[in-house]
CSV table of C-alpha atoms and ligand atoms in Angstrom, one decimal:
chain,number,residue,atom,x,y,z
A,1,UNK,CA,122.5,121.2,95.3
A,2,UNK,CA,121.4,119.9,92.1
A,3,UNK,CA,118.2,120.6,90.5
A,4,UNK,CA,117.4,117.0,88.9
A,5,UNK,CA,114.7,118.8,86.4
A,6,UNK,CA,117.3,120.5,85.0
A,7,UNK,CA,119.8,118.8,83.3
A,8,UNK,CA,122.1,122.6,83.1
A,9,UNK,CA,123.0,122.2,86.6
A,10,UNK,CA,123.6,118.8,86.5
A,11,UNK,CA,127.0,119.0,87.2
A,12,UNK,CA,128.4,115.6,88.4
A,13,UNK,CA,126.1,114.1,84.8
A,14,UNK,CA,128.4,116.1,83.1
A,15,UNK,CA,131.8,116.3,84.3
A,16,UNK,CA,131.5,112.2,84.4
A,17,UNK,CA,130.9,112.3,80.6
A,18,UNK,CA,133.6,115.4,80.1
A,19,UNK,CA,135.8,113.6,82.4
A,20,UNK,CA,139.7,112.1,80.5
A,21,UNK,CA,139.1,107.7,79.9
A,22,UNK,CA,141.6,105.7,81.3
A,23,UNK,CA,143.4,104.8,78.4
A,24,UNK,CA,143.8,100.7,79.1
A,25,UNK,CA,140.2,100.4,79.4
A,26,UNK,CA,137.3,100.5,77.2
A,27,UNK,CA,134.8,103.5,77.3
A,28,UNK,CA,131.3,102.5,79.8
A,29,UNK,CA,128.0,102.3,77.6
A,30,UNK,CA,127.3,105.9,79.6
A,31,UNK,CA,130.5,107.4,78.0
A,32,UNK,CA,130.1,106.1,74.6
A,33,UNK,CA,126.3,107.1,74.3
A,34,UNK,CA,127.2,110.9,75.2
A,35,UNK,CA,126.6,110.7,78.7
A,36,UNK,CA,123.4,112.0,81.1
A,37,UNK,CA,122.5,114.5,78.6
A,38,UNK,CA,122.2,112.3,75.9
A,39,UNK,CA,120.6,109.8,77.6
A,40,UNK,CA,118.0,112.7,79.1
A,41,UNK,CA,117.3,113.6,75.6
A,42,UNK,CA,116.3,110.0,74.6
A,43,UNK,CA,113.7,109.9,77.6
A,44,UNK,CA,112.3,113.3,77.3
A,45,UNK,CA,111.4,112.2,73.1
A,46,UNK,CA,109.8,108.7,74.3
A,47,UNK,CA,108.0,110.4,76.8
A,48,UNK,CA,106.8,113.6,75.4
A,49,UNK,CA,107.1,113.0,71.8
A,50,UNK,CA,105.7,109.1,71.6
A,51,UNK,CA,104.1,107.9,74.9
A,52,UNK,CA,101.0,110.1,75.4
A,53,UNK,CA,99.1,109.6,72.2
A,54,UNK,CA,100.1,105.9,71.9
A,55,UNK,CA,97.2,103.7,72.9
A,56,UNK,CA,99.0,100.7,74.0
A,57,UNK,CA,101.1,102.3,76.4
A,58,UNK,CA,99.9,106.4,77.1
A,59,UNK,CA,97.3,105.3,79.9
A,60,UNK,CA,100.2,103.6,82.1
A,61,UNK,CA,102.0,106.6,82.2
A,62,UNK,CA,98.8,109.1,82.6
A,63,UNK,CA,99.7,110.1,85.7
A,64,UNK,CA,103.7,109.8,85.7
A,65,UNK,CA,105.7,112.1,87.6
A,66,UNK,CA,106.9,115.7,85.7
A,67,UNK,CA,110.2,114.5,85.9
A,68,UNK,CA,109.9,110.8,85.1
A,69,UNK,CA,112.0,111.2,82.0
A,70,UNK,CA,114.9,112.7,84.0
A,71,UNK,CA,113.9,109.6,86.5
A,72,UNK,CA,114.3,106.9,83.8
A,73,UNK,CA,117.1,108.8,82.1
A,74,UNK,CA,118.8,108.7,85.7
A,75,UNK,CA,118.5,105.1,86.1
A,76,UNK,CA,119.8,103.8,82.6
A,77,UNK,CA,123.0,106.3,83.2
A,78,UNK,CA,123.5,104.5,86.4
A,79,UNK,CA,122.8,101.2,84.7
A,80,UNK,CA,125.3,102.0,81.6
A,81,UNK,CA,127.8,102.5,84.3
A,82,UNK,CA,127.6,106.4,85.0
A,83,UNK,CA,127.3,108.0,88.2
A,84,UNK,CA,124.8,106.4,90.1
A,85,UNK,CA,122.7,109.1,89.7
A,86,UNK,CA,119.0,107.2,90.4
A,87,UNK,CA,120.6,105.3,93.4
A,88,UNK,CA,121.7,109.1,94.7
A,89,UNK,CA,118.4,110.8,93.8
A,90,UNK,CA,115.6,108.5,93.4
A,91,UNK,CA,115.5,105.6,95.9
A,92,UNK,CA,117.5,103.1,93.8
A,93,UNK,CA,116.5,99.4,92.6
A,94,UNK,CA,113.5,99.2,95.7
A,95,UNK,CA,111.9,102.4,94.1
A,96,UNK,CA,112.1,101.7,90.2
A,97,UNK,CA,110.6,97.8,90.9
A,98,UNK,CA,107.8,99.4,93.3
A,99,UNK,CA,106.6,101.7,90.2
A,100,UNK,CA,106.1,98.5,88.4
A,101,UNK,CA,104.6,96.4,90.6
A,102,UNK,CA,100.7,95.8,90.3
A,103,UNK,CA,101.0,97.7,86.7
A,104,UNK,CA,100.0,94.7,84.6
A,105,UNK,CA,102.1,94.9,81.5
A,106,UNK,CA,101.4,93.0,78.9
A,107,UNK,CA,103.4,91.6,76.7
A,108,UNK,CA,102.3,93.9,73.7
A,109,UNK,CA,102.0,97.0,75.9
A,110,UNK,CA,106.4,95.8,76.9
A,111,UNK,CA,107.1,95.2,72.9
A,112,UNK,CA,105.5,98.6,72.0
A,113,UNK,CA,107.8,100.0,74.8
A,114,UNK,CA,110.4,98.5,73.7
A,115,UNK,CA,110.2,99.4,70.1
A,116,UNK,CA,109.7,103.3,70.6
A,117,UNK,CA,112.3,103.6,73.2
A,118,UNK,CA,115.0,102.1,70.3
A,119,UNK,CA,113.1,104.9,67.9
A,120,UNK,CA,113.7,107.8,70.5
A,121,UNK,CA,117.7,106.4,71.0
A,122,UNK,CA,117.3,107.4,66.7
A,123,UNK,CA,115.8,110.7,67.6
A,124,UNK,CA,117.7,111.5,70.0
A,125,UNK,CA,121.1,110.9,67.6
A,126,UNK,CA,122.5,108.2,70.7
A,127,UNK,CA,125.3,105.9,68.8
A,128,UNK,CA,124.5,104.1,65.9
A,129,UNK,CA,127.4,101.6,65.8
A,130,UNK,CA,126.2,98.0,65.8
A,131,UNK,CA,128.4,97.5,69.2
A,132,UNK,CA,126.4,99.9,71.2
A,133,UNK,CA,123.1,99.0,69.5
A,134,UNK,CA,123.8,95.1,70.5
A,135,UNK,CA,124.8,96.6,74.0
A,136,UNK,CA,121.6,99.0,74.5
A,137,UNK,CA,118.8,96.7,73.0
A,138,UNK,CA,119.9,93.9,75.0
A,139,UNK,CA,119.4,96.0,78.3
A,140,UNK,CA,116.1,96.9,76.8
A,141,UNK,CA,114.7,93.5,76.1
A,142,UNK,CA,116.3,92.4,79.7
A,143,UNK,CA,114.7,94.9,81.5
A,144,UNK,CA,111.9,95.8,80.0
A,145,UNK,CA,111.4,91.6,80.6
A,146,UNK,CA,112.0,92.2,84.1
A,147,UNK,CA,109.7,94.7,84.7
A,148,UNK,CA,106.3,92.6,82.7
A,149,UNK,CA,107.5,89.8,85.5
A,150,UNK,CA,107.3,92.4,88.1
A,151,UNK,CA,104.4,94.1,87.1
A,152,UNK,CA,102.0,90.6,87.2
A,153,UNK,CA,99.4,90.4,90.6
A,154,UNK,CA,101.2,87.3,91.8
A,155,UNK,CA,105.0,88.8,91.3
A,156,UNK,CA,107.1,88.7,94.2
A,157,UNK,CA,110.5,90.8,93.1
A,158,UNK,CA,113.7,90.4,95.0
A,159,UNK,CA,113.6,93.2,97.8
A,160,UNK,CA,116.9,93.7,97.7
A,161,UNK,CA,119.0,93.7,94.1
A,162,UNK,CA,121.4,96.3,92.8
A,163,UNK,CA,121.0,98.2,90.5
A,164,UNK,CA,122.4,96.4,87.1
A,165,UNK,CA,125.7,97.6,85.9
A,166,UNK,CA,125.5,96.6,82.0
A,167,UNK,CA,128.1,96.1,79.5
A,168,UNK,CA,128.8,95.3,75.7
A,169,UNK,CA,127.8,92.2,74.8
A,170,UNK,CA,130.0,89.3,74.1
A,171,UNK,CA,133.7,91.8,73.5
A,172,UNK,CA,132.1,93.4,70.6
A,173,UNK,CA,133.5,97.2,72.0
A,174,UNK,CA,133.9,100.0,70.1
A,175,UNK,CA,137.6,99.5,68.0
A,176,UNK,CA,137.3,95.6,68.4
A,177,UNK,CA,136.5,94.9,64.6
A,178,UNK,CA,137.2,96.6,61.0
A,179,UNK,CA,134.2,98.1,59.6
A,180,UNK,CA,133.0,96.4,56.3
A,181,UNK,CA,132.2,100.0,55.7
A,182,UNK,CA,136.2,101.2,55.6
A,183,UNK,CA,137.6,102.4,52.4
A,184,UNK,CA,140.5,99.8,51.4
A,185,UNK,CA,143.6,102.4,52.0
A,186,UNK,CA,142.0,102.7,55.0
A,187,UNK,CA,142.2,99.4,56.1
A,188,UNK,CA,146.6,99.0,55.7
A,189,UNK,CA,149.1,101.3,56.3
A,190,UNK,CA,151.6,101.7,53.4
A,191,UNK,CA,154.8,101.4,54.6
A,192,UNK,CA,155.8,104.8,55.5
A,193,UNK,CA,158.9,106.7,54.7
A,194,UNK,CA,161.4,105.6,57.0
A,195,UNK,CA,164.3,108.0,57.9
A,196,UNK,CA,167.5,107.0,57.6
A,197,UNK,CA,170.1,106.4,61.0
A,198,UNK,CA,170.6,109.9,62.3
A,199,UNK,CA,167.7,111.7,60.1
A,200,UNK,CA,165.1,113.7,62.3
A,201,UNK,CA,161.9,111.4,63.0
A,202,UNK,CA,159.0,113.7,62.3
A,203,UNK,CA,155.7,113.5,63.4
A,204,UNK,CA,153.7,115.1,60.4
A,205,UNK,CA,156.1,112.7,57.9
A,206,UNK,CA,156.8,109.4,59.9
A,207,UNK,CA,154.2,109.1,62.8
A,208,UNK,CA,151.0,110.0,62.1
A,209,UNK,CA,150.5,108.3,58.8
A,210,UNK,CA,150.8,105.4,60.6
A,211,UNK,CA,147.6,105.5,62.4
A,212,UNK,CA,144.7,104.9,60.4
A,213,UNK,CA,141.4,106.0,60.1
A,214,UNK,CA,139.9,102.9,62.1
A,215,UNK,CA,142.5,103.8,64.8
A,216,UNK,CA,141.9,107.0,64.9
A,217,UNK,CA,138.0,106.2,65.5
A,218,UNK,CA,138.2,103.5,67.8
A,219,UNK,CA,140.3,105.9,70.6
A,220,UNK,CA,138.4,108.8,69.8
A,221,UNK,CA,136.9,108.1,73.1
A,222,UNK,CA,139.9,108.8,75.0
A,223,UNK,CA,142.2,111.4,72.2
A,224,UNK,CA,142.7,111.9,69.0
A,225,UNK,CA,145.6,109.6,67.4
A,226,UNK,CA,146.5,112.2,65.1
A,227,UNK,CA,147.2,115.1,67.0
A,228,UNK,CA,150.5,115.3,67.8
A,229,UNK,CA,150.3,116.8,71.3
A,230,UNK,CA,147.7,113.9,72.0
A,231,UNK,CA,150.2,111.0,70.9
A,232,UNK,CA,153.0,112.5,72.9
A,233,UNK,CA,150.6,113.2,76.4
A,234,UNK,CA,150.0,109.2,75.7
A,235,UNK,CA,153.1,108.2,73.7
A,236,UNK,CA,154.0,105.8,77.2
A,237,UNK,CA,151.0,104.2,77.1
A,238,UNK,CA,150.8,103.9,73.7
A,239,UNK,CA,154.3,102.4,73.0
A,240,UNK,CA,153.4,99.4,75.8
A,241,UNK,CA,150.4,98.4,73.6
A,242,UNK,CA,151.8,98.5,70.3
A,243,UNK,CA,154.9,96.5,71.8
A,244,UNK,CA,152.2,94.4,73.5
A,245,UNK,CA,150.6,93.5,70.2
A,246,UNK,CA,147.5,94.6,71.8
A,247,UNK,CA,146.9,97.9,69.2
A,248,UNK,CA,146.2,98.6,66.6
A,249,UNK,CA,143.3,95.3,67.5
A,250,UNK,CA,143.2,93.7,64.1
A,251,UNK,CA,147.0,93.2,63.7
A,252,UNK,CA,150.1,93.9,65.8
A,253,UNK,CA,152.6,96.7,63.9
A,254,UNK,CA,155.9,95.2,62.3
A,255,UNK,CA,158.8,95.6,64.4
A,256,UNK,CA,160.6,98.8,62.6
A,257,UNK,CA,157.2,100.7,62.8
A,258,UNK,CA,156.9,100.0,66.3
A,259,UNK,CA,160.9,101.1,66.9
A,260,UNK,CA,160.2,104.0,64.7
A,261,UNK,CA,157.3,105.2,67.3
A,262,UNK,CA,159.4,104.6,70.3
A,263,UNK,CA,162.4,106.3,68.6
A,264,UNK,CA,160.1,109.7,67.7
A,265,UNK,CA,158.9,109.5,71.3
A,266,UNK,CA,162.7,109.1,72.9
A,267,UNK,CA,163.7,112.4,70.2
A,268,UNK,CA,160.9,114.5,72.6
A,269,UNK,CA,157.9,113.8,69.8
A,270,UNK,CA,158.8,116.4,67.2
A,271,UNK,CA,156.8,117.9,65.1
B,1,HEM,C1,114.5,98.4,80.6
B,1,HEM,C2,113.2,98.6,80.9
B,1,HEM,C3,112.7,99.7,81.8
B,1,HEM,C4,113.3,100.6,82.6
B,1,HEM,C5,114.8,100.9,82.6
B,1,HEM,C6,112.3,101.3,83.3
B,1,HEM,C7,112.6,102.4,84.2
B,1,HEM,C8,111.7,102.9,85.0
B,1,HEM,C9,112.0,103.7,86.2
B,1,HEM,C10,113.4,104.1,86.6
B,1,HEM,C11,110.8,104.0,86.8
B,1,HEM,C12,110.6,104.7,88.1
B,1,HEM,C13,110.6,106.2,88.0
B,1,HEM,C14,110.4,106.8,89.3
B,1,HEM,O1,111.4,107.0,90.1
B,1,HEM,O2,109.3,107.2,89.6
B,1,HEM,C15,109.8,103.4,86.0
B,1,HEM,C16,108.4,103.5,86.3
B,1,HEM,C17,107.4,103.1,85.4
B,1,HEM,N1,107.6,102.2,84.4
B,1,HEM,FE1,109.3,101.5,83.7
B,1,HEM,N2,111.1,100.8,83.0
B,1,HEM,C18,111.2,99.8,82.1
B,1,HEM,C19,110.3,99.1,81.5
B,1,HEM,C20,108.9,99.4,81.5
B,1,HEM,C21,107.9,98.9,80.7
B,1,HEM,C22,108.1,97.8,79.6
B,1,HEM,C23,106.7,99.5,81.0
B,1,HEM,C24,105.4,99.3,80.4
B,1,HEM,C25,105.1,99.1,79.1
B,1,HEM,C26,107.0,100.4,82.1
B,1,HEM,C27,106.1,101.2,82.7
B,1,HEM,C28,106.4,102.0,83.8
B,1,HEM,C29,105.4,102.7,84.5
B,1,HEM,C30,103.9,102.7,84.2
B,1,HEM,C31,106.0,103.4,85.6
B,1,HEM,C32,105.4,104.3,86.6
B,1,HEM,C33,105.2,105.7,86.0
B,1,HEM,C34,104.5,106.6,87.0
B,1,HEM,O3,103.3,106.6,87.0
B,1,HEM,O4,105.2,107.4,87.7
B,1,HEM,N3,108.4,100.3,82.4
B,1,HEM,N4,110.3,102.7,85.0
């Protein structure tokens, strides 16, 4: 059995973070951010580090459970689309809205909140990349909304919801844009040596230079693009989105480079 106050043994947290992506799909907020452990290490700083000393909102949580950040760290996993950890553990969406209900939050008290819960995701080194940033403050703000209209004497909260299952916002994933931020070589491919009819297709000299940095990062997630035994474990997969048009996401290959990958892959992906 799982001790929930320590995040060591929390083995299902962990193996769903560890745990190979299905390569067609993009990577849950959960994944991307690090998984329960990072999440846990966000809470613990907003509640140890900012929340007691901080006049606004230190005398709601005077009397919060030991484990409250492991609570809270619990839910948002679930929420990002982890395992559904505070469901399992905690009593689910009937137990979060009870600890809300009757609190009062004021507006100011739900901005401060905010505000030092998006400092501890700093602290705490969680993603930094505008997509997940978009993704995890709009929870934030939604929630935190939710829980001020929750909190008021004459609320009357749904009894029954689920518990949220949030997404990025508006197809801005991880991979789906160039950053402005890319050095310009990185941004095309020169054309790359192409060996002649009957010349061994390498994957040092023809394959991997194809891939570019921003390619490289965007599936990082899932492999790495330039490691050979990672292209060829997913060379099927790969082929059907670069024939597909669907990868690299700014800009379908050209025909021979495409042919050149599937011909490397069909030569048993040398070196
Ligand atoms: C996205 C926004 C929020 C999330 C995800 C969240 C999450 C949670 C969860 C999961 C619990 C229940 C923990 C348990 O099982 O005991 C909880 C309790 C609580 N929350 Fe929130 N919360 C949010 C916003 C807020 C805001 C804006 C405030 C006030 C400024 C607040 C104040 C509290 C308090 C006072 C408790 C009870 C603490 C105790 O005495 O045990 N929450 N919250």
């Amino acid at each position: 059995m799982n001790d929930p106050t320590d995040p060591a043994s929390d083995d299902t947290a962990r193996t769903a973070a560890r745990e190979p992506l299905d390569r067609e799909r993009e990577p849950t907020l959960y994944e991307w951010a690090g998984g329960y452990p990072a999440l846990l290490a966000m809470t613990t700083i907003f509640y140890t580090r900012h929340v007691p000393d901080d006049p606004l909102i230190g005398p709601l949580f005077a009397d919060m459970l030991p484990d409250h950040p492991e609570r809270v760290a619990a839910w948002l996993s679930e929420v990002f689309g982890g395992p559904k950890l505070y469901s399992e553990r905690y009593g689910g969406y009937r137990r979060m809205v009870s600890q809300h209900v009757g609190k009062k939050i004021t507006p100011e008290q739900r901005a401060r909140w905010a505000s030092l819960m998006a400092a501890s995701a700093d602290e705490a080194g969680l993603p930094t990349d505008p997509e997940f940033r978009a993704a995890f403050v709009a929870y934030i703000e939604w929630g935190s909304r939710i829980a001020v209209e929750n909190s008021q004497v004459d609320a009357v909260p749904p009894p029954h919801m689920p518990v949220p299952r949030w997404w990025w916002v508006c197809d801005a994933t991880p991979g789906a844009r160039i950053s402005a931020l890319q050095q310009e070589e990185e941004r095309s491919v020169p054309a790359p040596p192409l060996p002649g009819e009957g010349e061994a297709v390498g994957f040092a000299e023809h394959i991997r230079p194809l891939f570019r940095q921003v390619d490289r990062n965007s599936m990082r997630f899932a492999f790495d693009l330039w490691s050979r035994d990672d292209v060829e474990k997913h060379g099927t997969a790969i082929l059907h989105r670069l024939r597909a048009g669907t990868m690299p996401c700014d800009g379908a290959w050209p025909a021979e480079r495409v042919a050149l990958f599937a011909r490397w892959l069909e030569a048993g992906a040398p070196e």
